[in-house]
């Protein structure tokens, strides 16, 4: 029989909390400390990862609240959301609350427990790279991009191509997320967020965001479908989108999209559901979401 | 056995919706739970737990941990003497003492003596993931955690057995080396002429059901603070259900007199059965504190709570029922396979309860046969949980009732009405149903309130109705020795206010408020001037504890008795003050008056002043109330009870549920829940409703989601996000109906309620799902996946 | 290394010292605000809910340092001059507290709902309370207490 030695606990014991005063300072601190540093907002993600024992190497926490990233601004072609903006404040902004094209944001924000929405920042939600959180798929359906600031300057990445794997983004160690940018769009469009949960306030078993634009003939001109909790990262569903483009908003199209969606995902099993059941939910949510989009678009 | 006549006493406070007497402390945050206690010099205790299901402990090296600055005590299994093995209700010295004399538990007539199979810190080997191995006390939590990580344990892993079907196979790995078949206990027998009853049946049906690990998931995790003084007295602060009996067990384990231990348990952050027995953490904490010579606080984390504290036993229940053509139940056989986990805890008592309660006593089977096997596995050990075996067995019996109704083309409501227990019935095992029995009325009221027959006539797609019934105990004689009692000391203070020193425990149910309400009317004192001091083994009061839905009944009767005596004393003194014969005196609202001339009166305050300072003789207003129910022990020779059986006031209920099932996802939405209970006289409708509404949450959780998932012996549930408890938006409206039929033995006619309402929920939901989508789910929880599978 | 944090707790300006990894709940508890309960560690139960700049947050899953410069209210801070807040009163009257362990967290969320969403329907109230767990009441009396406090207003 094997002999085993077990060390039970790993430690999360950063020794310094640094309040950065400018974006430049954040970058220089990240450069200085590398893997030993982490940017924090409210600290929800960092605290949880710490409790779970994932961050024994982190020694410096860099507070970015004083660098001026708490805003939602509608300017020119973009809705710009500062990385420190809470999910709750973002969801409450009138553009997300009232304009059907962007409503998926408010609907997703409302699905958070109040106590989380009030503290969690949008940057934290995105950068945690946990597939069960709701904002990344929502932002993917709005073609959002993120602004990353690092020692070699700013670069922009679509949210859609931000994730590499479970808990891993394409961000470099010296980069941090300063802003989320959502393109302003015209046209006859609407978006929705739907989720299937075990009990209220749980993370979604499966979440789905969809955005649809119609042409003058009432057919789908453009669409995005993205999901959470159906793989190692949040993801778009290009095959499902493909079935929908050019189609009419009707039950058959929804079912076809649902089938395609269920096929292209690679869900895993956990306490909430088996992977087969996640496919079933994916079919169901695709249909439900598209039905609700159609309602918003006034499709009879 | 003293009985109180209550008919003559006017009810002015009993029956009222009064705020709980401890509510203010709770809404202001003043209530001090175990984790809020902070004594000078207090250390933090932590436990090192096994990462393996089954392994030999080859070596535990604590040198590095001991050397860490700030560490004050390190303990391993070898540091705690061998005699410190324990199990609930296991009277090591009392084994030779018969139950009639206060020795072994009286249930032993049909049960093997419980094995003291658990050592507070493992010796030799570990048996489940979470088994306690070592413990430390240090100046702060950081240091304690660091010290744990410095303890080096060398294991030799052993083949583990984590499923009951594997564990019963020949040559299966042995959880306890000395138990060769992993059979922790085997309970079997018959009541009545089973073969004949089966022969006389026209139909016989057999069905199998299974249930899961449901966790009490109290908001406050288990824990305690321990402190020794220089004379060797131990004080323990811990929120528990049973201060006296836990002290008894702790004294036995620590080999010290009970009176040298004081257990203080004023605030309990939820219990639901999980805090009614001695658990390793308390023994460990007491030893850490002794070694460190400082107070130690040991509070379990949520993860420890899920992996190592007792949950509900998973049962596989096979029910065989014989019925006449008419639907009359003749015979019932119940076979139970219990996943016992690694240690016995209260497993045998729980199984016996499941056999006695719904199996032998719900409806009127003429004969009952039972066989329960408790199988050791390398998993966390379940124990007591609200309902105590009844929910598992009732899920089987009440699901099967609907299945039978469908097979025979009978109406499930009428089938139940036909078989409903009636007042004065005697069961196959010798229990007498009380005069307050009102199962028939409960069924009628519940079905009426949910609109059963109208809705059946106008079915809505994917919606369905279901109902289920319940029998439960009010107190249970035989859990400890031969009592089912409670006592209190009543004191009218020198300002005329009243203090009840109660043995009864309050877990948030409102039991202490109930005692005050009963006292107000029984004594004729102002409710606002009654204080309850309880939750402390040093008080002049005794009680077995808050379990088996017994506090209102036994504690309330003890208060009535003390109040009667107190009135005699008050009248005797007041007659001196008023120059009137004591027989002419009455008391109400803390004023003693002449019954013949109510204008002649004296306040209780004046009587009290006279008693303590002016009577010119030693006279204090202090009385004691001691109550024991007129319930009976099992006759160990016949295996039957003499009437009335272990409880004097069995309670009944019927729940009706309306659900809507999403046929695409299998998700069940509970639309309505109606709970009709024959609770006897309701002392406080608010707290009584609170018990039923709260039990509904546990019942619906059992039905739909809650499951401490354990895979290959590893508990996957680590916190509340892995354990799906219904939230506020998930809960349906709960309509509570009291069928108030006064019980002749209850205080003001009251019966117990706390556990009962959990029991019928899951089968009612299963029956409603079957009605909605014609799909029967026989295993709990009925997750959307399972429901969907059953639909297809 | 300890960090000095300046915050207003229950109306008093104060400087509290916290380790960089410490969460706000542990800081408040060790500073004597023991109404802030520990039911879990990852924002699952809501027993640690406090108001931060008037909004409810899980104090167990935000870092203590996050509260720097903020106004924090715990249950200890609700009663004024011995007079209970209306939401505390209705929790008492309706029997919304059983074991009482979840009560501080529920009252803090409820306080926010009563103050900031006075027109909320019962369904909206239920949703707002979704982040808190109670194992005793089935939430029935808690919802009643919030509805009653809303009707009584902030008097």
Coordinates of N, CA and C in Angstrom, one line a residue, chain A residues 5 27 47 101 104 109 122 165 202 207 271:
Chain A
X5 N 2.2 11.3 2.4 CA 2.3 12.4 3.4 C 1.5 13.5 2.9
X27 N 0.8 49.9 -13.0 CA 1.6 49.2 -14.0 C 3.0 48.9 -13.4
X47 N -10.2 37.1 -2.6 CA -10.4 36.5 -1.3 C -10.9 35.1 -1.5
X101 N -31.3 47.0 -26.8 CA -30.1 46.4 -27.5 C -29.1 46.0 -26.4
X104 N -29.4 43.0 -21.8 CA -28.8 41.8 -21.3 C -27.9 42.1 -20.1
X109 N -27.1 41.6 -14.4 CA -26.7 42.2 -13.1 C -27.8 42.0 -12.0
X122 N -16.8 45.1 -12.3 CA -16.9 44.4 -13.6 C -15.5 43.8 -14.0
X165 N -8.2 29.5 -20.8 CA -8.6 28.2 -20.2 C -9.2 28.6 -18.8
X202 N -28.1 31.3 -6.4 CA -27.0 30.4 -6.8 C -26.3 30.9 -8.0
X207 N -25.9 29.7 -18.1 CA -26.5 31.0 -18.4 C -26.3 31.3 -19.8
X271 N -21.9 19.6 -9.2 CA -23.0 19.3 -8.3 C -24.3 19.8 -8.8

